[in-house]
Short mmCIF file of C-alpha atoms in Angstrom, two decimals:
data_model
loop_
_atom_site.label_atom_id
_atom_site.label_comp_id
_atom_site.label_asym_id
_atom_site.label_seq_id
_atom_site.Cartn_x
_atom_site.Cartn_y
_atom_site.Cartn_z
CA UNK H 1 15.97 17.42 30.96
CA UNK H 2 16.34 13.69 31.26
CA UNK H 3 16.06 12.42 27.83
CA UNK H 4 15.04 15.38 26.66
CA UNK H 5 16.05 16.55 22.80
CA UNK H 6 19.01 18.96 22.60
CA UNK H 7 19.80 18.34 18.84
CA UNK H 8 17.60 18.06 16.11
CA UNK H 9 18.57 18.37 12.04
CA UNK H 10 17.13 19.08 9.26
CA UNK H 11 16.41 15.35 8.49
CA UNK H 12 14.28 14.76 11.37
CA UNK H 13 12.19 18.10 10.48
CA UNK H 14 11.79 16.55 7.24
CA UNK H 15 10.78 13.03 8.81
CA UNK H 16 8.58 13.93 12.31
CA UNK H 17 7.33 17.13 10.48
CA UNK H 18 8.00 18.81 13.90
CA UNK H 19 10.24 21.96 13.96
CA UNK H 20 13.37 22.01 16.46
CA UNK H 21 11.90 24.66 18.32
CA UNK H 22 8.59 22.49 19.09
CA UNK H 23 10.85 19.24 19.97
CA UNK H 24 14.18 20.91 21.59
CA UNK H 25 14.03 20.27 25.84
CA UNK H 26 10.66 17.51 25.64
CA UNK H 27 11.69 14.46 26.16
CA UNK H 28 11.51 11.93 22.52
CA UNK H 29 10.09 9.27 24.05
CA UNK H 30 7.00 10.56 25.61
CA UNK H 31 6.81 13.24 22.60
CA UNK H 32 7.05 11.03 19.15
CA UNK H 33 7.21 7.12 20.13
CA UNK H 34 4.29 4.93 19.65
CA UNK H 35 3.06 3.69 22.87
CA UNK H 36 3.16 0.14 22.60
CA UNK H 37 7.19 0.48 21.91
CA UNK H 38 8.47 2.86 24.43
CA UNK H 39 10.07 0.57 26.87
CA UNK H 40 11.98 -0.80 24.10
CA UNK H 41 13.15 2.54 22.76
CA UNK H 42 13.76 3.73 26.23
CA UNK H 43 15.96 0.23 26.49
CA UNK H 44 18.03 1.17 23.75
CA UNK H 45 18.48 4.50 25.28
CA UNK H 46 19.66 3.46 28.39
CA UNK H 47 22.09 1.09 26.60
CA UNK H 48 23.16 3.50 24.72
CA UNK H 49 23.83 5.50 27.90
CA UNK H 50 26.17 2.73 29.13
CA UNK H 51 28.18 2.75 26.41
CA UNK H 52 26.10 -0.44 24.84
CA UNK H 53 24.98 0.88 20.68
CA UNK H 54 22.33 -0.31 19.62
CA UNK H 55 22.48 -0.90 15.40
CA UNK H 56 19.61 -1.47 13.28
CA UNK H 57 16.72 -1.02 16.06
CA UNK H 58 13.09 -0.67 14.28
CA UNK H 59 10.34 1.37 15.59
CA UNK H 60 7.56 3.56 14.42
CA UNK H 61 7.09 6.92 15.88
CA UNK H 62 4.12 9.85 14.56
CA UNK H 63 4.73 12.37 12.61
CA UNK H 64 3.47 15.88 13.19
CA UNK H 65 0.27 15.21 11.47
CA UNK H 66 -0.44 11.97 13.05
CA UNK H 67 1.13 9.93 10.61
CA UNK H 68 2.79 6.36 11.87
CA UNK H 69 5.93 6.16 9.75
CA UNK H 70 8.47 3.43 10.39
CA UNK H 71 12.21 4.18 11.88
CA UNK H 72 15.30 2.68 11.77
CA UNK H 73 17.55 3.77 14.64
CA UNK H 74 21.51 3.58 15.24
CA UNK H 75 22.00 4.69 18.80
CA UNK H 76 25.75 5.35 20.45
CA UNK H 77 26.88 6.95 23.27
CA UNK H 78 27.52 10.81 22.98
CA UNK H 79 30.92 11.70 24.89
CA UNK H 80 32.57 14.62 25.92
CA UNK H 81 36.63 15.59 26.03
CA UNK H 82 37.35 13.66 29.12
CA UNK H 83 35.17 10.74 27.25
CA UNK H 84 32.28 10.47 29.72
CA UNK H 85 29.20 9.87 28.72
CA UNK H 86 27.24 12.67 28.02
CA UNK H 87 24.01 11.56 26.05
CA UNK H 88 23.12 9.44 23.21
CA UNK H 89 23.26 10.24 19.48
CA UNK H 90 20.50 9.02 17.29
CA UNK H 91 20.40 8.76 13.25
CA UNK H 92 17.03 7.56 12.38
CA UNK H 93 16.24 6.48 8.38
CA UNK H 94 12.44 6.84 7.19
CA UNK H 95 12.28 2.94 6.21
CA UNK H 96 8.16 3.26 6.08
CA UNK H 97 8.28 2.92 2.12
CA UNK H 98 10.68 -0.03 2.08
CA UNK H 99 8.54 -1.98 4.65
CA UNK H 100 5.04 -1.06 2.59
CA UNK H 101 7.48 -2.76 -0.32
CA UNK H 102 8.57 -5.44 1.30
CA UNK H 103 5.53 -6.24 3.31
CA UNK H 104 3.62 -6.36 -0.52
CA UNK H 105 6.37 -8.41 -2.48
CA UNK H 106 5.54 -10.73 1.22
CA UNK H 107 1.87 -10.79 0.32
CA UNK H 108 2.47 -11.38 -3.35
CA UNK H 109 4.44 -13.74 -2.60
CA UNK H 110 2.05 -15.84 -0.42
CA UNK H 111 -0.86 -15.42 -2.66
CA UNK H 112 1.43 -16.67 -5.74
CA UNK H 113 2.28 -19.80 -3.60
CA UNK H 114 -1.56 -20.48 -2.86
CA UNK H 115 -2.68 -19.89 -6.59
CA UNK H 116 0.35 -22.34 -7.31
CA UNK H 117 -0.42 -24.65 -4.76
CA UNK H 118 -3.85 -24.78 -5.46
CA UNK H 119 -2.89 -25.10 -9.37
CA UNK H 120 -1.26 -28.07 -8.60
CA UNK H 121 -4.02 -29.72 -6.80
CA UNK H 122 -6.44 -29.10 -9.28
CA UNK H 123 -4.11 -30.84 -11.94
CA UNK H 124 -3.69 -33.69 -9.81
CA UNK H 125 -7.25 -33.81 -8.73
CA UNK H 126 -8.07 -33.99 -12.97
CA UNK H 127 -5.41 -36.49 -13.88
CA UNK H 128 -6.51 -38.93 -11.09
CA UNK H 129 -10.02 -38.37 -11.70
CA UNK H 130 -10.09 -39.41 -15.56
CA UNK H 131 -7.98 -42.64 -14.58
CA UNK H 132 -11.42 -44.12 -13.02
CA UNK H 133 -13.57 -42.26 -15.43
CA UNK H 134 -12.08 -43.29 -18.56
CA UNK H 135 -12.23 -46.97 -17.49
CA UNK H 136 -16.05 -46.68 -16.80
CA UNK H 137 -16.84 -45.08 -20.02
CA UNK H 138 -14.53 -47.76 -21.80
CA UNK H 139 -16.51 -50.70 -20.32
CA UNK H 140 -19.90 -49.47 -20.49
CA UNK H 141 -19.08 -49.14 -24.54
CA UNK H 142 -17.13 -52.88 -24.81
CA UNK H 143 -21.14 -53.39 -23.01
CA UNK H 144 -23.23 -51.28 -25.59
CA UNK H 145 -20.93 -52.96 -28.18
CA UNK H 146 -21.51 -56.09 -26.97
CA UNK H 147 -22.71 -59.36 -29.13
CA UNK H 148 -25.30 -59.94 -25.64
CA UNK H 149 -28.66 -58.08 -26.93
CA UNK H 150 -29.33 -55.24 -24.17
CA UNK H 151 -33.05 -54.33 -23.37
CA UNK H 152 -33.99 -51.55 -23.94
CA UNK H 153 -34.69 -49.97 -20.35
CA UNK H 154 -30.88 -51.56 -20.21
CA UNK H 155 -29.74 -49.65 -23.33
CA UNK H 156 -31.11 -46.49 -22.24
CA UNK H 157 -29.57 -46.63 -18.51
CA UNK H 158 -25.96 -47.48 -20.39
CA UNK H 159 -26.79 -44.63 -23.19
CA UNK H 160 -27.36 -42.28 -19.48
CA UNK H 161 -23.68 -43.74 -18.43
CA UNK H 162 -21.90 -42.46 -21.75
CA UNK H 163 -23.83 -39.39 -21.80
CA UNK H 164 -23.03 -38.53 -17.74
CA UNK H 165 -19.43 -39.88 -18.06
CA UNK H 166 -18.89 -37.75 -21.26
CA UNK H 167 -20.38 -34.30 -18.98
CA UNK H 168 -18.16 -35.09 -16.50
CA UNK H 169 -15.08 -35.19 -18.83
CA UNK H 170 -15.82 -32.49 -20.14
CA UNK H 171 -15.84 -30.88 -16.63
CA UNK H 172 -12.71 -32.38 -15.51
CA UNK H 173 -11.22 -30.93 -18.72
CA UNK H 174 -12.31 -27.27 -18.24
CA UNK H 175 -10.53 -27.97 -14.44
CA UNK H 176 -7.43 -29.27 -16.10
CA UNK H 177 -7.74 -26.22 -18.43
CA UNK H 178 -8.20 -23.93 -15.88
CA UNK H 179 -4.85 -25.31 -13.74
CA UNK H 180 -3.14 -25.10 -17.12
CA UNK H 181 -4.02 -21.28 -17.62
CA UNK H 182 -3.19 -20.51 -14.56
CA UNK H 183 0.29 -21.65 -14.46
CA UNK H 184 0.80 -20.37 -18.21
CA UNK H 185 1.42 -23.72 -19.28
CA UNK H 186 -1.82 -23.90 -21.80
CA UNK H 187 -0.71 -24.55 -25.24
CA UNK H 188 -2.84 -24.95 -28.25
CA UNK H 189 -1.85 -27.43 -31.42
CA UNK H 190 -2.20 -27.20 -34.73
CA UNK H 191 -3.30 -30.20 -36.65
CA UNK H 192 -5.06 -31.12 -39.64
CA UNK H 193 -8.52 -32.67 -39.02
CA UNK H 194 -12.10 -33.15 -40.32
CA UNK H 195 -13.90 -30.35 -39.11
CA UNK H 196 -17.25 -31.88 -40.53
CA UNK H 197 -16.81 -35.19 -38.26
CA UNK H 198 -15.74 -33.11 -35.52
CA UNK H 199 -18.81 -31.21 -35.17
CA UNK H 200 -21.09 -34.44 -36.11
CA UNK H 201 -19.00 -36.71 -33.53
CA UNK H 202 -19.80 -33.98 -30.99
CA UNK H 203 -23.39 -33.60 -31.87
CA UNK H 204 -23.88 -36.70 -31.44
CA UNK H 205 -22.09 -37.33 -27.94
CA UNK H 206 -24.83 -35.09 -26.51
CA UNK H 207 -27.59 -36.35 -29.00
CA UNK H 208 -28.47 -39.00 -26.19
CA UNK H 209 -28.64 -36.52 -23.22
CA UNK H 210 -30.97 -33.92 -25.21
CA UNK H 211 -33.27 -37.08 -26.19
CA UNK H 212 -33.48 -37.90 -22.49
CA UNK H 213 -34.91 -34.15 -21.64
CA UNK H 214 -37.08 -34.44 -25.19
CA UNK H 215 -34.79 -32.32 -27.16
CA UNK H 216 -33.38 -32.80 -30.26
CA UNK H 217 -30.10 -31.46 -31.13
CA UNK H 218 -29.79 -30.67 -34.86
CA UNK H 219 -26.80 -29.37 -36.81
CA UNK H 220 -26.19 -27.56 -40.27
CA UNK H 221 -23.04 -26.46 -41.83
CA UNK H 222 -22.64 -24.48 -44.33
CA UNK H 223 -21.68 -26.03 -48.15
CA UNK H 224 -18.86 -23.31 -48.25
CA UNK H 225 -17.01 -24.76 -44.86
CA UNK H 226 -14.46 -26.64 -45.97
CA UNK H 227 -13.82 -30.34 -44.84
CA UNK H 228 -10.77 -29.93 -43.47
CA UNK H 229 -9.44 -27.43 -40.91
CA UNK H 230 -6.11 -26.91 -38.97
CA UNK H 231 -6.14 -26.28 -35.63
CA UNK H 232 -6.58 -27.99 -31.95
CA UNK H 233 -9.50 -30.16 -32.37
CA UNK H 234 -9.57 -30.87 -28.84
CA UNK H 235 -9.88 -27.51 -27.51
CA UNK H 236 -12.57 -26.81 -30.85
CA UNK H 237 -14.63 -30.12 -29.57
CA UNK H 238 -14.69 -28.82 -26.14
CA UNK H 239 -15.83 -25.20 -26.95
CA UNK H 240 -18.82 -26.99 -28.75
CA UNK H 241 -19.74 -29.50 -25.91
CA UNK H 242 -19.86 -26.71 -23.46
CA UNK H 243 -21.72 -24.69 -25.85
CA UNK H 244 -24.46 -27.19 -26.74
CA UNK H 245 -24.51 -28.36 -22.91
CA UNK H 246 -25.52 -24.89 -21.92
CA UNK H 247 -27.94 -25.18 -24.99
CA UNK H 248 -29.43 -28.03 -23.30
CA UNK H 249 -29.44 -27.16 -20.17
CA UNK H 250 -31.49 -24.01 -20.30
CA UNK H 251 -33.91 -25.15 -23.36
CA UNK H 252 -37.07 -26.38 -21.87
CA UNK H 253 -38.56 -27.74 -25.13
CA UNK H 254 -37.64 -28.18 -29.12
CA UNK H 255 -34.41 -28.16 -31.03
CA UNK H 256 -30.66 -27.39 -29.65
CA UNK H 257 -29.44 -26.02 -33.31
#
């Protein structure tokens, strides 16, 4: 039969599932090939038929239980004692497991690339932003601070400047953080500081927000704390904003404590 199956191993048993008596005489195209690559197999057939090998060619094919597994085909030219052409021998390799590999280290790969990508943006994106925040919250203190008496409906709108500006750092900051984690480049210090001005300092950076909703924020510590503390201040003060932000946030009425 043309291009019909006249040899068939153990190997391709083990692949197709299909025993040589159920493949021997029908022709391997029509039989096993996906549809939507059977002109190309049958081009590397004919090739082969001419004496042209084909190295390396990629297709899938089915298995006897309808499974698509992928194939990678050599294909020469099968001669006889006079060397004529005769046929074409095929040794196929099950590659389906290296391309489910390959096609995942791909995908990894990409989605690394985006999470990096978008890493870097976000750490751009934070650096740029405090520039321009930094210098409004300096100048509305040098204004606060300033010998020229501010009314108080003036006051209170510059009081709403430090206390936005402050939210918003601390906002930027958790982005920053977040870019930092991501990329595995967060580090914490460890420095001596006043834990006792820490928490009052920070208390009283959101004192002027929770007035403004008709909160008050209070705060005790304990006698037995001690004064001083070793560790990242920073990342200590910014726990504590976010915490008593929340606090504010979602009390309708009475103390943040």
């Amino acid at each position: 039969v043309a291009g019909g199956v006249n040899e068939w191993n153990n190997k391709a048993v083990e692949i197709t599932g299909f025993g040589k008596e159920e493949v021997l005489g029908r022709v391997l195209v029509e039989a096993l090939i996906a549809e939507e690559v059977r002109p190309a197999v049958r081009a590397v057939l004919d090739k082969a038929l001419q004496g042209i090998e084909e190295a390396n060619f990629e297709f899938p094919l089915f298995t006897k239980d309808q499974q698509r597994v992928e194939i990678l085909l050599n294909a020469t030219a099968r001669r006889d004692a006079a060397d004529n052409i005769v046929g074409v021998i095929g040794v196929g390799q099950d590659i389906t497991e290296m391309r489910r590999l390959m096609h995942q280290e791909a995908r990894l790969f990409q989605a690394q690339a985006a999470n990096d990508a978008k890493s870097q943006f976000l750490a751009t994106m934070s650096h740029e932003m405090r520039t321009p925040l930094n210098v409004i919250m300096g100048m509305n203190a040098l204004v606060m601070d300033s010998d020229s008496p501010l009314s108080d409906e003036q006051r209170d709108f510059s009081q709403q400047i430090r206390s936005a500006s402050e939210s918003l750092l601390v906002l930027i900051n958790d982005i920053l953080d977040l870019a930092k984690i991501e990329a595995g480049k967060l580090e914490l210090v460890a420095a001596d500081f006043d834990l006792r001005a820490l928490v009052e300092d920070t208390v009283d950076a959101v004192a002027a927000r929770a007035a403004t909703g008709g909160l008050e924020v209070c705060c005790f510590i304990d006698p037995s704390v001690p004064a001083r503390a070793v560790g990242d201040p920073d990342r200590l003060r910014q726990v504590l904003l976010n915490l008593l932000s929340n606090g504010i946030k979602f009390t309708a009425a009475g103390e943040v404590c």
